[in-house]
Coordinates of C-alpha atoms and ligand atoms in Angstrom, one line a residue:
M1308 CA 6.8 -18.5 9.4
K1309 CA 4.9 -16.8 12.2
I1310 CA 2.8 -13.6 10.8
G1311 CA 1.5 -10.8 13.0
I1312 CA -1.0 -8.7 11.6
V1313 CA -1.7 -5.0 13.2
G1314 CA -4.8 -3.3 12.4
C1315 CA -6.2 -6.8 12.1
A1316 CA -10.0 -6.0 12.2
G1317 CA -9.7 -3.4 9.2
R1318 CA -10.8 -3.9 6.0
M1319 CA -7.4 -5.3 4.7
G1320 CA -6.6 -6.9 8.3
R1321 CA -9.5 -9.3 7.8
M1322 CA -8.5 -9.8 4.3
L1323 CA -5.1 -10.7 5.7
V1324 CA -6.2 -12.9 8.6
S1325 CA -8.2 -14.9 6.1
E1326 CA -5.2 -15.4 3.8
V1327 CA -2.7 -16.2 6.3
L1328 CA -4.8 -19.2 7.8
A1329 CA -5.6 -20.2 4.1
T1330 CA -1.6 -20.4 3.4
D1331 CA 0.3 -23.6 4.1
G1332 CA 3.7 -22.8 5.7
L1333 CA 2.0 -19.6 7.3
E1334 CA 1.2 -19.2 10.9
L1335 CA -1.1 -16.5 12.5
A1336 CA 1.1 -15.1 15.3
G1337 CA -2.1 -12.9 16.4
G1338 CA -3.4 -9.4 15.7
T1339 CA -3.6 -6.0 17.1
E1340 CA -6.1 -3.1 16.9
Q1341 CA -6.1 0.3 18.3
P1342 CA -6.3 0.4 22.4
G1343 CA -10.2 1.1 23.1
S1344 CA -11.5 -0.7 20.0
D1345 CA -14.3 -3.3 20.7
F1346 CA -12.4 -5.7 19.0
I1347 CA -9.9 -6.3 21.7
G1348 CA -10.5 -9.6 23.4
Q1349 CA -12.1 -11.3 20.5
D1350 CA -10.8 -14.2 18.8
I1351 CA -9.1 -13.5 15.8
A1352 CA -10.5 -16.3 13.6
A1353 CA -14.0 -15.5 14.5
L1354 CA -13.3 -12.3 13.2
V1355 CA -13.4 -13.5 9.2
G1356 CA -16.0 -16.2 10.1
A1357 CA -13.4 -19.2 10.4
E1358 CA -13.4 -21.7 13.4
A1359 CA -11.2 -21.1 16.2
A1360 CA -9.8 -24.8 15.2
T1361 CA -8.6 -23.7 12.0
G1362 CA -4.7 -23.0 13.0
T1363 CA -5.1 -19.6 15.4
G1364 CA -5.7 -22.0 18.6
G1365 CA -7.8 -19.3 19.9
V1366 CA -5.8 -16.3 19.5
L1367 CA -7.3 -13.1 20.9
I1368 CA -6.9 -9.5 19.4
G1369 CA -4.8 -7.7 21.6
D1370 CA -3.8 -3.9 21.8
E1371 CA -0.2 -4.7 22.5
A1372 CA 1.9 -4.3 19.6
Q1373 CA 5.5 -4.9 21.6
A1374 CA 4.3 -8.2 22.7
L1375 CA 2.9 -9.3 19.0
F1376 CA 6.3 -8.1 17.3
Q1377 CA 8.2 -10.7 20.0
A1378 CA 5.8 -13.3 18.8
S1379 CA 6.4 -12.6 14.9
D1380 CA 8.8 -13.5 12.3
V1381 CA 6.8 -10.4 10.1
V1382 CA 4.6 -8.0 10.9
I1383 CA 2.1 -6.5 8.3
D1384 CA 0.9 -3.0 8.6
F1385 CA -2.2 -1.7 6.8
T1386 CA -3.3 0.6 9.3
V1387 CA -3.0 4.8 9.6
P1388 CA 0.5 6.6 9.3
A1389 CA 0.9 7.6 13.1
A1390 CA 0.5 3.6 14.0
T1391 CA 2.7 2.5 11.2
K1392 CA 5.4 5.3 12.5
A1393 CA 5.2 3.5 16.1
H1394 CA 5.5 0.0 14.4
A1395 CA 8.6 1.0 12.6
Q1396 CA 10.3 1.8 15.9
L1397 CA 9.1 -1.8 17.2
A1398 CA 10.2 -3.5 14.1
A1399 CA 13.9 -1.7 14.7
D1400 CA 14.0 -2.6 18.6
N1401 CA 12.8 -6.6 17.9
G1402 CA 14.6 -6.8 14.8
V1403 CA 11.4 -8.2 13.2
A1404 CA 10.4 -7.5 9.6
L1405 CA 7.9 -5.2 8.6
I1406 CA 5.4 -5.2 5.9
V1407 CA 3.9 -1.8 5.3
G1408 CA 0.9 -1.0 3.1
T1409 CA -0.6 2.2 4.8
T1410 CA -0.6 4.9 2.5
G1411 CA -0.9 8.9 3.3
L1412 CA 2.8 8.6 4.6
E1413 CA 4.2 11.9 4.9
A1414 CA 7.8 12.8 5.2
S1415 CA 7.9 11.9 9.2
H1416 CA 6.7 8.9 8.7
L1417 CA 8.8 7.7 5.8
G1418 CA 11.7 8.8 7.8
A1419 CA 10.7 6.6 10.2
L1420 CA 10.7 3.6 8.1
K1421 CA 13.9 4.6 6.5
D1422 CA 15.6 4.7 10.1
A1423 CA 14.0 1.5 11.2
S1424 CA 15.7 -0.1 8.1
A1425 CA 18.9 0.1 9.6
R1426 CA 18.0 -2.7 11.9
A1427 CA 15.1 -4.5 10.3
V1428 CA 14.0 -5.5 6.9
I1429 CA 11.1 -3.0 5.6
V1430 CA 9.3 -3.6 3.0
Q1431 CA 6.9 -0.2 1.8
A1432 CA 4.8 0.0 -1.1
A1433 CA 1.6 2.0 -1.7
N1434 CA 0.0 -0.9 -3.9
M1435 CA 0.8 -4.7 -3.2
S1436 CA -0.6 -6.0 -6.3
V1437 CA 1.7 -7.6 -9.0
G1438 CA -0.4 -5.5 -11.9
V1439 CA 0.0 -2.3 -10.5
N1440 CA 3.8 -2.9 -9.8
L1441 CA 4.1 -3.8 -13.6
L1442 CA 1.9 -0.4 -14.2
L1443 CA 4.7 1.4 -12.8
G1444 CA 7.3 0.1 -15.1
L1445 CA 4.9 0.7 -18.0
T1446 CA 4.3 4.3 -17.1
E1447 CA 7.7 5.3 -16.7
Q1448 CA 8.6 3.7 -20.2
T1449 CA 5.4 5.4 -21.9
A1450 CA 6.1 9.0 -20.4
K1451 CA 9.8 8.5 -21.5
A1452 CA 8.8 7.4 -25.0
L1453 CA 6.2 10.0 -25.8
G1454 CA 7.6 12.9 -24.3
E1455 CA 6.0 16.7 -23.6
D1456 CA 3.7 16.6 -26.5
Y1457 CA 1.5 14.0 -24.5
D1458 CA -0.2 15.3 -21.5
I1459 CA -0.5 13.2 -18.4
E1460 CA -3.4 12.7 -16.1
I1461 CA -3.6 10.3 -13.4
V1462 CA -7.3 9.2 -12.4
E1463 CA -8.3 7.0 -9.8
M1464 CA -11.4 5.7 -7.8
H1465 CA -11.8 4.1 -4.8
H1466 CA -14.7 2.9 -2.1
R1467 CA -16.2 5.8 -0.3
H1468 CA -14.3 5.1 3.1
K1469 CA -10.9 5.8 1.9
V1470 CA -9.4 8.8 3.9
D1471 CA -6.4 10.0 1.7
A1472 CA -6.6 11.6 -1.6
P1473 CA -4.9 11.1 -3.9
S1474 CA -4.5 7.4 -3.7
G1475 CA -0.9 6.6 -2.7
T1476 CA -1.1 4.3 -5.7
A1477 CA -2.0 7.2 -7.6
L1478 CA 0.9 9.6 -6.4
V1479 CA 3.7 6.7 -7.3
L1480 CA 2.2 6.4 -10.9
G1481 CA 3.1 10.0 -11.0
E1482 CA 6.5 9.6 -9.5
A1483 CA 7.0 7.0 -12.3
A1484 CA 5.7 9.3 -15.1
A1485 CA 7.7 12.0 -13.7
A1486 CA 10.9 9.8 -13.6
G1487 CA 10.1 8.6 -17.1
R1488 CA 10.4 12.7 -18.2
G1489 CA 13.4 13.1 -15.8
V1490 CA 11.4 15.5 -13.9
N1491 CA 10.4 16.0 -9.9
L1492 CA 6.8 15.1 -9.6
S1493 CA 6.5 17.8 -6.9
K1494 CA 7.4 20.6 -9.3
V1495 CA 4.9 19.6 -11.9
S1496 CA 2.0 17.9 -10.1
D1497 CA -1.5 19.6 -10.3
R1498 CA -3.9 18.0 -7.7
G1499 CA -6.8 20.2 -7.9
R1500 CA -8.3 22.3 -10.5
D1501 CA -11.5 24.1 -9.6
G1502 CA -13.3 27.3 -10.9
V1503 CA -11.5 29.3 -13.5
T1504 CA -7.9 27.6 -13.7
G1505 CA -6.5 29.0 -16.9
A1506 CA -5.1 26.8 -19.6
R1507 CA -3.2 23.6 -18.8
K1508 CA 0.4 24.3 -18.2
A1509 CA 2.5 22.4 -20.5
G1510 CA 4.5 19.6 -18.3
D1511 CA 2.3 19.3 -15.7
I1512 CA 0.9 15.9 -14.5
G1513 CA -2.6 16.0 -13.3
F1514 CA -4.6 14.1 -10.7
A1515 CA -8.2 13.4 -10.8
V1516 CA -9.9 11.7 -7.7
L1517 CA -13.3 9.6 -7.5
R1518 CA -14.8 8.1 -4.4
G1519 CA -17.9 6.0 -4.0
G1520 CA -19.3 2.5 -3.7
D1521 CA -17.0 -0.6 -2.7
V1522 CA -14.5 0.0 -5.6
A1523 CA -11.4 -1.7 -4.2
G1524 CA -8.8 0.2 -6.2
D1525 CA -9.0 1.6 -10.2
H1526 CA -6.2 3.6 -11.5
T1527 CA -5.9 5.1 -15.1
V1528 CA -2.8 6.8 -16.5
V1529 CA -3.8 9.2 -19.4
F1530 CA -1.1 10.3 -22.2
A1531 CA -3.5 12.8 -24.1
G1532 CA -1.6 14.3 -27.3
D1533 CA -2.9 15.7 -30.7
G1534 CA -5.2 13.2 -32.4
E1535 CA -4.8 10.3 -30.2
R1536 CA -4.7 9.1 -26.2
V1537 CA -2.8 6.3 -25.1
E1538 CA -4.5 4.9 -21.5
L1539 CA -2.9 2.5 -18.9
T1540 CA -5.4 0.9 -16.8
H1541 CA -5.6 -1.1 -13.5
K1542 CA -8.6 -2.4 -11.7
A1543 CA -8.4 -4.5 -8.9
S1544 CA -11.4 -6.2 -8.1
S1545 CA -11.0 -7.8 -5.0
R1546 CA -8.5 -6.4 -1.8
S1547 CA -7.3 -10.3 -1.7
V1548 CA -4.4 -9.2 -4.8
F1549 CA -3.1 -6.6 -2.0
A1550 CA -3.1 -9.3 0.6
Q1551 CA -1.6 -11.9 -1.5
G1552 CA 1.0 -9.3 -2.3
A1553 CA 1.8 -8.8 1.3
L1554 CA 2.2 -12.0 2.1
R1555 CA 4.5 -12.7 -0.7
A1556 CA 6.4 -9.8 0.2
A1557 CA 6.6 -11.4 4.0
K1558 CA 7.7 -14.6 2.6
W1559 CA 10.5 -13.0 0.6
T1560 CA 12.0 -11.1 4.0
E1561 CA 13.4 -14.2 5.0
G1562 CA 17.2 -14.3 4.8
Q1563 CA 17.3 -10.6 3.4
A1564 CA 19.5 -7.8 5.0
P1565 CA 17.8 -5.0 7.0
G1566 CA 17.1 -2.6 4.2
L1567 CA 14.2 -0.3 3.2
Y1568 CA 13.0 -2.3 0.2
S1569 CA 10.0 -1.9 -2.3
M1570 CA 7.3 -4.3 -3.9
R1571 CA 9.5 -4.1 -7.1
D1572 CA 12.2 -5.5 -5.4
V1573 CA 10.1 -8.2 -3.8
L1574 CA 8.9 -9.0 -7.6
G1575 CA 12.4 -8.5 -9.2
L1576 CA 11.0 -6.0 -11.1
G1577 CA 13.8 -3.3 -9.7
Ligands
NAD2947 P1 -9.5 0.4 7.6 O1 -9.5 1.9 8.3 O2 -10.4 -0.5 7.3 O3 -8.4 -0.3 8.7 C1 -7.4 0.4 9.3 C2 -7.5 -0.5 10.8 O4 -6.2 -0.2 11.3 C3 -8.5 -0.1 11.7 O5 -9.3 -1.4 12.0 C4 -8.1 0.5 12.8 O6 -8.6 0.4 14.0 C5 -6.8 0.0 13.0 N1 -5.8 0.9 13.6 C6 -5.4 2.1 13.7 N2 -4.5 2.5 14.5 C7 -4.1 1.3 15.0 C8 -3.0 1.0 15.9 N3 -2.4 2.0 16.6 N4 -2.9 -0.4 16.4 C9 -3.4 -1.2 15.7 N5 -4.5 -0.9 14.7 C10 -5.1 0.5 14.5 O7 -8.4 0.6 6.4 P2 -8.3 -0.3 5.3 O8 -9.1 0.0 3.9 O9 -8.1 -1.5 5.5 O10 -6.7 0.4 4.6 C11 -6.0 0.5 5.4 C12 -4.6 1.2 4.9 O11 -3.9 0.4 3.8 C13 -4.8 2.6 4.1 O12 -3.9 3.5 4.2 C14 -5.2 2.2 2.7 O13 -4.9 3.2 2.0 C15 -4.0 1.1 2.5 N6 -4.2 0.2 1.6 C16 -3.1 -0.1 1.1 C17 -2.7 -1.2 0.0 C18 -1.5 -1.6 -0.7 O14 -1.8 -2.5 -1.6 N7 -0.5 -1.0 -0.4 C19 -4.2 -1.6 -0.2 C20 -5.3 -1.4 0.0 C21 -5.2 -0.4 1.2

């Protein structure tokens, strides 16, 4: 299976290049970076410290996404929302499967993925780790079981370079908790407290965000009742769990009908 990686010089892009080179049955079709990047023209294997002979055959980083889609069976995208939107169009035009890990997607970006899914297999997940996808199910189940007497707060911490907040994972955990309670997250979410906020509103789902160091991704869903607290926590200690999840999704696309899928579909947790 030929894998193309857009944004291959990013933190996740490099991890994906390493994992593809190390995985039997996968071939690195190539990688792109944004036009004007200093990485254009560099050897993609050298990017991760591997010898060009390890299987890339000296493939160079390019800036032409269309050519990469033509050369790939599956393209993996951990970039920025605007780029993801353009890549969704290319996936549809070329009938090539697209795995989207980019977070911070808004309605227009999600709409582009939905449109593209009429003609291509699209897997989109704010978190590709097996553990977080299990946590989503546990969060929904716990919220349902405990009911509104337990206040739900979601705390996340990520490395200092992360540009969106709360994390995409925190938001999908919020959606899972809201689903467990049978409410719409947009109606109950409290995403920032500062100053004299007044007492906590019953039924709200609160978010707290920490940034610092090299934290790959920590998430805790707190259910705070009178006299007890239940906390569900996931900690990623390496980005490789996200890359491995993305590759699992890439392999899963083979033989699937066009459509918009989640990691829960890939893992059979749907
Ligand atoms: P990063 O900034 O290190 O990498 C993003 C890369 O995309 C950069 O190298 C940038 O130059 C490149 N890029 C931007 N526009 C491009 C374009 N038009 N064409 C090609 N490349 C382009 O960021 P990161 O830490 O690797 O994270 C990337 C995204 O993945 C973020 O949204 C992050 O939240 C998300 N993420 C998701 C998961 C998950 O499991 N779904 C896990 C980790 C990170």
